[in-house]
Amino acid sequence: MTAIAINGATGRMGRTTALLLLEDPRFQLRSALTHQQSKYLGQDIGLLSGSSNLGLPATTLSTDSLQEVDVIIDFSVPIGTEALLDICIAENIGLVSGTTGFNGQQLNNIKRAAREVPILIAPNMSVGVNVTFRLIEQATTMLGSGVDIEVYESHHRNKLDAPSGTAKRMGEIISSAREQNFSNEATLEQTETPSGKNPIEFHSARGGDVVGEHTVTFFGKGERLEITHRASSRTNFAAGALQAALFIAQKLDQGAVGMYSMNEVLGLS
């Protein structure tokens, strides 16, 4: 049985992951972490997630809160993820993070921590989204440079970053397939390629309770190709996070370290 802590446990993704985890005999939920200003601090994570009372209150990060934990599943904010790194190294805890919006320094800190413990970072842990990534890569390669590419994404009104981490990852995949550079800092509606031709354009919409929709459109002469993924529930993201946690727990048992992605978890690499 893999012992799990959830960081960002009182948020939408944290609560969905907790509920799915509690129904899976392969896992034990040992800690539910939230930030100091959370209105849910001290409340039982079982009740918050829609299950029964577990006697496990949401608490803040400390070494004591991570006793006998194998893997932390993190759905928080960049500064919250960064705060985990030293404890993960000190306590030999693996990390699975679906947090997005990291800046360059934060990513460098995560990479340094991955020299000591296994870490998986994925902007989207849905199996369907990761298959979509592969389809986008193939379409970009096969259609060549004669198409214009735009990325459209929609999320609920409370999502902080735009474009989404998933949309940025799509942009990175497209740029890599074109053998061009893509800036991790891209936040504008349009990201130019080095030549200034065939830019990747991003369009973000925020409203209502949209879980997540992403479409990559390839505009050619006389035809248009669209690849779309729509999420109607957060459960698929949580299921992917649990798969990732089992993968990282296995790496811990093997004494392995390093940075991993959902490609390795799903056998897509």
mmCIF file of C-alpha atoms in Angstrom:
data_model
loop_
_atom_site.group_PDB
_atom_site.id
_atom_site.type_symbol
_atom_site.label_atom_id
_atom_site.label_comp_id
_atom_site.label_asym_id
_atom_site.label_seq_id
_atom_site.Cartn_x
_atom_site.Cartn_y
_atom_site.Cartn_z
ATOM 1 C CA MET A 1 0.000 0.000 0.000
ATOM 2 C CA THR A 2 1.339 3.409 -1.014
ATOM 3 C CA ALA A 3 1.073 6.157 1.617
ATOM 4 C CA ILE A 4 -0.003 9.453 0.080
ATOM 5 C CA ALA A 5 -0.106 13.089 1.136
ATOM 6 C CA ILE A 6 -2.111 15.540 -0.966
ATOM 7 C CA ASN A 7 -0.852 19.114 -1.145
ATOM 8 C CA GLY A 8 -3.633 21.486 -2.104
ATOM 9 C CA ALA A 9 -6.042 18.921 -0.675
ATOM 10 C CA THR A 10 -8.913 21.375 -0.123
ATOM 11 C CA GLY A 11 -8.988 22.648 -3.716
ATOM 12 C CA ARG A 12 -11.075 21.201 -6.529
ATOM 13 C CA MET A 13 -8.435 18.779 -7.758
ATOM 14 C CA GLY A 14 -7.247 17.912 -4.258
ATOM 15 C CA ARG A 15 -10.712 16.922 -3.089
ATOM 16 C CA THR A 16 -11.411 14.915 -6.260
ATOM 17 C CA THR A 17 -8.105 13.073 -5.870
ATOM 18 C CA ALA A 18 -8.787 12.380 -2.194
ATOM 19 C CA LEU A 19 -12.187 10.875 -2.953
ATOM 20 C CA LEU A 20 -10.806 8.610 -5.681
ATOM 21 C CA LEU A 21 -7.856 7.613 -3.509
ATOM 22 C CA LEU A 22 -10.097 6.667 -0.579
ATOM 23 C CA GLU A 23 -11.919 4.197 -2.825
ATOM 24 C CA ASP A 24 -8.696 2.517 -3.991
ATOM 25 C CA PRO A 25 -7.188 -0.182 -1.730
ATOM 26 C CA ARG A 26 -3.730 0.371 -3.230
ATOM 27 C CA PHE A 27 -3.426 3.688 -1.353
ATOM 28 C CA GLN A 28 -3.585 5.108 2.128
ATOM 29 C CA LEU A 29 -4.219 8.818 2.615
ATOM 30 C CA ARG A 30 -1.966 9.930 5.450
ATOM 31 C CA SER A 31 -1.978 13.707 5.158
ATOM 32 C CA ALA A 32 -4.087 16.483 3.641
ATOM 33 C CA LEU A 33 -2.191 19.755 3.247
ATOM 34 C CA THR A 34 -3.567 23.228 2.618
ATOM 35 C CA HIS A 35 -2.344 26.810 2.995
ATOM 36 C CA GLN A 36 -2.480 28.798 6.224
ATOM 37 C CA GLN A 37 -5.276 31.106 5.049
ATOM 38 C CA SER A 38 -7.558 28.313 3.854
ATOM 39 C CA LYS A 39 -11.105 28.467 5.220
ATOM 40 C CA TYR A 40 -11.020 24.659 5.293
ATOM 41 C CA LEU A 41 -8.007 24.429 7.605
ATOM 42 C CA GLY A 42 -8.773 21.919 10.367
ATOM 43 C CA GLN A 43 -11.772 20.409 8.598
ATOM 44 C CA ASP A 44 -11.901 16.679 7.912
ATOM 45 C CA ILE A 45 -10.705 15.832 4.399
ATOM 46 C CA GLY A 46 -13.081 12.883 4.161
ATOM 47 C CA LEU A 47 -16.103 15.113 4.622
ATOM 48 C CA LEU A 48 -14.665 17.812 2.357
ATOM 49 C CA SER A 49 -14.141 15.301 -0.451
ATOM 50 C CA GLY A 50 -17.644 13.852 -0.163
ATOM 51 C CA SER A 51 -16.722 10.697 1.727
ATOM 52 C CA SER A 52 -17.148 9.828 5.410
ATOM 53 C CA ASN A 53 -15.401 11.360 8.427
ATOM 54 C CA LEU A 54 -11.803 10.097 8.437
ATOM 55 C CA GLY A 55 -10.517 11.908 11.485
ATOM 56 C CA LEU A 56 -7.910 13.445 9.148
ATOM 57 C CA PRO A 57 -8.023 17.260 9.296
ATOM 58 C CA ALA A 58 -6.567 19.520 6.648
ATOM 59 C CA THR A 59 -3.296 20.872 8.005
ATOM 60 C CA THR A 60 -0.352 23.001 6.930
ATOM 61 C CA LEU A 61 2.989 21.739 5.690
ATOM 62 C CA SER A 62 5.509 20.489 8.244
ATOM 63 C CA THR A 63 7.838 17.537 8.701
ATOM 64 C CA ASP A 64 5.358 16.071 11.201
ATOM 65 C CA SER A 65 2.554 16.237 8.629
ATOM 66 C CA LEU A 66 4.577 14.056 6.244
ATOM 67 C CA GLN A 67 5.574 11.240 8.572
ATOM 68 C CA GLU A 68 5.576 7.824 6.840
ATOM 69 C CA VAL A 69 4.496 9.305 3.506
ATOM 70 C CA ASP A 70 5.802 7.709 0.301
ATOM 71 C CA VAL A 71 4.555 10.173 -2.331
ATOM 72 C CA ILE A 72 3.071 13.674 -2.279
ATOM 73 C CA ILE A 73 0.438 14.440 -4.913
ATOM 74 C CA ASP A 74 0.528 18.188 -5.424
ATOM 75 C CA PHE A 75 -2.244 20.347 -6.865
ATOM 76 C CA SER A 76 -1.384 23.742 -5.443
ATOM 77 C CA VAL A 77 0.413 26.859 -6.701
ATOM 78 C CA PRO A 78 4.077 27.214 -7.716
ATOM 79 C CA ILE A 79 5.220 28.610 -4.350
ATOM 80 C CA GLY A 80 3.393 25.754 -2.618
ATOM 81 C CA THR A 81 5.154 23.163 -4.751
ATOM 82 C CA GLU A 82 8.519 24.815 -4.159
ATOM 83 C CA ALA A 83 7.968 24.596 -0.390
ATOM 84 C CA LEU A 84 7.789 20.800 -0.655
ATOM 85 C CA LEU A 85 11.204 20.253 -2.191
ATOM 86 C CA ASP A 86 13.466 20.386 0.873
ATOM 87 C CA ILE A 87 11.184 18.107 2.899
ATOM 88 C CA CYS A 88 10.934 15.644 0.007
ATOM 89 C CA ILE A 89 14.725 15.427 -0.082
ATOM 90 C CA ALA A 90 15.133 15.215 3.698
ATOM 91 C CA GLU A 91 12.433 12.548 4.137
ATOM 92 C CA ASN A 92 13.024 10.694 0.823
ATOM 93 C CA ILE A 93 9.500 11.356 -0.450
ATOM 94 C CA GLY A 94 8.561 11.219 -4.111
ATOM 95 C CA LEU A 95 6.606 14.047 -5.710
ATOM 96 C CA VAL A 96 3.849 14.083 -8.329
ATOM 97 C CA SER A 97 2.807 17.620 -9.266
ATOM 98 C CA GLY A 98 0.050 18.838 -11.550
ATOM 99 C CA THR A 99 0.691 22.463 -10.588
ATOM 100 C CA THR A 100 1.220 24.894 -13.477
ATOM 101 C CA GLY A 101 2.638 28.390 -13.875
ATOM 102 C CA PHE A 102 6.221 27.742 -12.710
ATOM 103 C CA ASN A 103 8.801 30.371 -13.611
ATOM 104 C CA GLY A 104 12.295 29.510 -14.754
ATOM 105 C CA GLN A 105 13.882 29.654 -11.291
ATOM 106 C CA GLN A 106 11.194 27.450 -9.795
ATOM 107 C CA LEU A 107 11.680 24.875 -12.543
ATOM 108 C CA ASN A 108 15.434 24.921 -11.896
ATOM 109 C CA ASN A 109 14.805 24.295 -8.192
ATOM 110 C CA ILE A 110 12.569 21.332 -9.039
ATOM 111 C CA LYS A 111 15.211 19.909 -11.381
ATOM 112 C CA ARG A 112 17.837 20.197 -8.631
ATOM 113 C CA ALA A 113 15.557 18.367 -6.184
ATOM 114 C CA ALA A 114 15.055 15.636 -8.793
ATOM 115 C CA ARG A 115 18.731 14.764 -8.428
ATOM 116 C CA GLU A 116 17.849 13.478 -4.958
ATOM 117 C CA VAL A 117 14.296 12.069 -5.277
ATOM 118 C CA PRO A 118 12.017 11.013 -8.144
ATOM 119 C CA ILE A 119 9.718 13.830 -9.301
ATOM 120 C CA LEU A 120 6.994 13.830 -11.920
ATOM 121 C CA ILE A 121 5.726 17.151 -13.258
ATOM 122 C CA ALA A 122 2.788 17.166 -15.667
ATOM 123 C CA PRO A 123 0.552 20.101 -16.608
ATOM 124 C CA ASN A 124 -2.209 17.577 -17.277
ATOM 125 C CA MET A 125 -2.354 13.990 -16.015
ATOM 126 C CA SER A 126 -5.368 12.895 -18.039
ATOM 127 C CA VAL A 127 -4.650 9.854 -20.207
ATOM 128 C CA GLY A 128 -6.741 11.395 -22.976
ATOM 129 C CA VAL A 129 -4.819 14.665 -22.903
ATOM 130 C CA ASN A 130 -1.489 12.866 -23.103
ATOM 131 C CA VAL A 131 -2.725 10.893 -26.119
ATOM 132 C CA THR A 132 -3.805 14.263 -27.567
ATOM 133 C CA PHE A 133 -0.254 15.553 -27.079
ATOM 134 C CA ARG A 134 1.030 12.680 -29.214
ATOM 135 C CA LEU A 135 -1.569 13.300 -31.937
ATOM 136 C CA ILE A 136 -0.629 16.991 -32.052
ATOM 137 C CA GLU A 137 3.037 16.092 -32.468
ATOM 138 C CA GLN A 138 2.246 13.720 -35.327
ATOM 139 C CA ALA A 139 -0.081 16.209 -37.067
ATOM 140 C CA THR A 140 2.488 19.015 -36.834
ATOM 141 C CA THR A 141 5.182 16.815 -38.362
ATOM 142 C CA MET A 142 2.976 15.456 -41.132
ATOM 143 C CA LEU A 143 1.366 18.766 -42.137
ATOM 144 C CA GLY A 144 4.680 20.616 -42.265
ATOM 145 C CA SER A 145 5.337 24.351 -42.217
ATOM 146 C CA GLY A 146 2.600 25.354 -44.636
ATOM 147 C CA VAL A 147 -0.132 25.492 -42.000
ATOM 148 C CA ASP A 148 -1.029 28.090 -39.402
ATOM 149 C CA ILE A 149 -1.629 26.736 -35.903
ATOM 150 C CA GLU A 150 -3.810 28.167 -33.151
ATOM 151 C CA VAL A 151 -4.458 26.833 -29.658
ATOM 152 C CA TYR A 152 -7.799 27.520 -27.986
ATOM 153 C CA GLU A 153 -8.437 26.743 -24.321
ATOM 154 C CA SER A 154 -11.333 27.326 -21.914
ATOM 155 C CA HIS A 155 -11.465 26.881 -18.140
ATOM 156 C CA HIS A 156 -13.578 27.874 -15.162
ATOM 157 C CA ARG A 157 -13.588 31.484 -14.056
ATOM 158 C CA ASN A 158 -11.287 30.883 -11.058
ATOM 159 C CA LYS A 159 -8.321 29.473 -12.982
ATOM 160 C CA LEU A 160 -5.396 31.817 -12.418
ATOM 161 C CA ASP A 161 -2.946 31.202 -15.262
ATOM 162 C CA ALA A 162 -3.558 31.860 -18.950
ATOM 163 C CA PRO A 163 -2.745 30.262 -21.273
ATOM 164 C CA SER A 164 -3.180 27.068 -19.279
ATOM 165 C CA GLY A 165 -0.250 24.800 -18.565
ATOM 166 C CA THR A 166 -1.764 22.242 -20.934
ATOM 167 C CA ALA A 167 -2.010 24.818 -23.730
ATOM 168 C CA LYS A 168 1.612 25.837 -23.186
ATOM 169 C CA ARG A 169 2.651 22.197 -23.318
ATOM 170 C CA MET A 170 0.836 21.893 -26.640
ATOM 171 C CA GLY A 171 2.796 24.905 -27.859
ATOM 172 C CA GLU A 172 6.059 23.329 -26.733
ATOM 173 C CA ILE A 173 5.219 20.110 -28.584
ATOM 174 C CA ILE A 174 4.363 22.003 -31.773
ATOM 175 C CA SER A 175 7.555 24.074 -31.581
ATOM 176 C CA SER A 176 9.666 20.986 -30.967
ATOM 177 C CA ALA A 177 8.100 19.200 -33.943
ATOM 178 C CA ARG A 178 8.936 22.287 -36.054
ATOM 179 C CA GLU A 179 12.463 22.338 -34.598
ATOM 180 C CA GLN A 180 11.836 25.793 -33.170
ATOM 181 C CA ASN A 181 12.039 27.312 -29.694
ATOM 182 C CA PHE A 182 9.103 27.952 -27.398
ATOM 183 C CA SER A 183 9.357 30.162 -24.316
ATOM 184 C CA ASN A 184 8.052 28.673 -21.065
ATOM 185 C CA GLU A 185 7.227 32.248 -20.061
ATOM 186 C CA ALA A 186 4.756 32.759 -22.930
ATOM 187 C CA THR A 187 1.604 34.430 -21.654
ATOM 188 C CA LEU A 188 0.589 36.499 -24.671
ATOM 189 C CA GLU A 189 -2.170 35.747 -27.143
ATOM 190 C CA GLN A 190 0.441 35.196 -29.836
ATOM 191 C CA THR A 191 3.866 33.557 -29.640
ATOM 192 C CA GLU A 192 6.091 34.271 -32.622
ATOM 193 C CA THR A 193 8.419 31.674 -34.049
ATOM 194 C CA PRO A 194 12.071 32.751 -34.487
ATOM 195 C CA SER A 195 11.470 33.559 -38.175
ATOM 196 C CA GLY A 196 8.311 35.518 -37.443
ATOM 197 C CA LYS A 197 6.385 33.224 -39.793
ATOM 198 C CA ASN A 198 3.598 30.774 -38.946
ATOM 199 C CA PRO A 199 3.225 31.837 -35.324
ATOM 200 C CA ILE A 200 1.447 29.731 -32.727
ATOM 201 C CA GLU A 201 -1.477 31.777 -31.468
ATOM 202 C CA PHE A 202 -3.088 31.166 -28.077
ATOM 203 C CA HIS A 203 -6.649 32.066 -27.140
ATOM 204 C CA SER A 204 -7.868 31.720 -23.546
ATOM 205 C CA ALA A 205 -11.404 31.952 -22.176
ATOM 206 C CA ARG A 206 -12.381 31.932 -18.492
ATOM 207 C CA GLY A 207 -15.955 31.485 -17.365
ATOM 208 C CA GLY A 208 -18.487 29.407 -15.497
ATOM 209 C CA ASP A 209 -17.441 25.975 -14.269
ATOM 210 C CA VAL A 210 -15.667 24.655 -17.373
ATOM 211 C CA VAL A 211 -13.333 21.848 -16.286
ATOM 212 C CA GLY A 212 -11.072 22.154 -19.300
ATOM 213 C CA GLU A 213 -11.285 22.264 -23.088
ATOM 214 C CA HIS A 214 -8.357 22.427 -25.496
ATOM 215 C CA THR A 215 -8.401 22.581 -29.295
ATOM 216 C CA VAL A 216 -5.437 22.828 -31.634
ATOM 217 C CA THR A 217 -6.461 24.006 -35.109
ATOM 218 C CA PHE A 218 -4.241 23.523 -38.163
ATOM 219 C CA PHE A 219 -5.240 25.938 -40.937
ATOM 220 C CA GLY A 220 -4.124 24.785 -44.374
ATOM 221 C CA LYS A 221 -5.066 25.706 -47.931
ATOM 222 C CA GLY A 222 -8.567 24.456 -48.600
ATOM 223 C CA GLU A 223 -8.803 22.460 -45.384
ATOM 224 C CA ARG A 224 -8.664 22.700 -41.624
ATOM 225 C CA LEU A 225 -7.784 20.041 -39.068
ATOM 226 C CA GLU A 226 -8.857 20.281 -35.418
ATOM 227 C CA ILE A 227 -7.720 18.119 -32.516
ATOM 228 C CA THR A 228 -9.850 18.619 -29.419
ATOM 229 C CA HIS A 229 -9.924 17.290 -25.883
ATOM 230 C CA ARG A 230 -12.833 18.118 -23.576
ATOM 231 C CA ALA A 231 -12.899 17.203 -19.911
ATOM 232 C CA SER A 232 -16.338 16.907 -18.336
ATOM 233 C CA SER A 233 -15.026 15.763 -14.941
ATOM 234 C CA ARG A 234 -11.899 16.161 -12.837
ATOM 235 C CA THR A 235 -11.931 12.439 -12.080
ATOM 236 C CA ASN A 236 -9.821 11.609 -15.136
ATOM 237 C CA PHE A 237 -7.085 13.996 -13.952
ATOM 238 C CA ALA A 238 -7.182 12.446 -10.472
ATOM 239 C CA ALA A 239 -6.988 8.928 -11.921
ATOM 240 C CA GLY A 240 -3.886 9.925 -13.864
ATOM 241 C CA ALA A 241 -2.346 11.400 -10.717
ATOM 242 C CA LEU A 242 -2.847 8.090 -8.895
ATOM 243 C CA GLN A 243 -1.222 6.197 -11.763
ATOM 244 C CA ALA A 244 1.675 8.628 -11.565
ATOM 245 C CA ALA A 245 1.940 8.157 -7.784
ATOM 246 C CA LEU A 246 2.270 4.385 -8.203
ATOM 247 C CA PHE A 247 4.965 4.964 -10.837
ATOM 248 C CA ILE A 248 6.938 7.308 -8.562
ATOM 249 C CA ALA A 249 6.539 4.933 -5.590
ATOM 250 C CA GLN A 250 8.079 2.199 -7.737
ATOM 251 C CA LYS A 251 10.988 4.500 -8.600
ATOM 252 C CA LEU A 252 11.500 5.134 -4.880
ATOM 253 C CA ASP A 253 11.639 1.397 -4.206
ATOM 254 C CA GLN A 254 14.226 1.069 -6.967
ATOM 255 C CA GLY A 255 16.319 3.901 -5.524
ATOM 256 C CA ALA A 256 15.851 5.860 -8.761
ATOM 257 C CA VAL A 257 15.865 9.651 -8.989
ATOM 258 C CA GLY A 258 15.182 12.124 -11.781
ATOM 259 C CA MET A 259 12.482 14.066 -13.586
ATOM 260 C CA TYR A 260 9.644 12.089 -15.128
ATOM 261 C CA SER A 261 6.534 12.837 -17.172
ATOM 262 C CA MET A 262 3.264 11.117 -17.991
ATOM 263 C CA ASN A 263 4.948 9.728 -21.115
ATOM 264 C CA GLU A 264 6.884 7.292 -18.949
ATOM 265 C CA VAL A 265 3.822 6.436 -16.849
ATOM 266 C CA LEU A 266 1.722 5.663 -19.931
ATOM 267 C CA GLY A 267 4.489 4.070 -21.998
ATOM 268 C CA LEU A 268 4.340 6.808 -24.644
ATOM 269 C CA SER A 269 8.021 7.768 -24.617
#
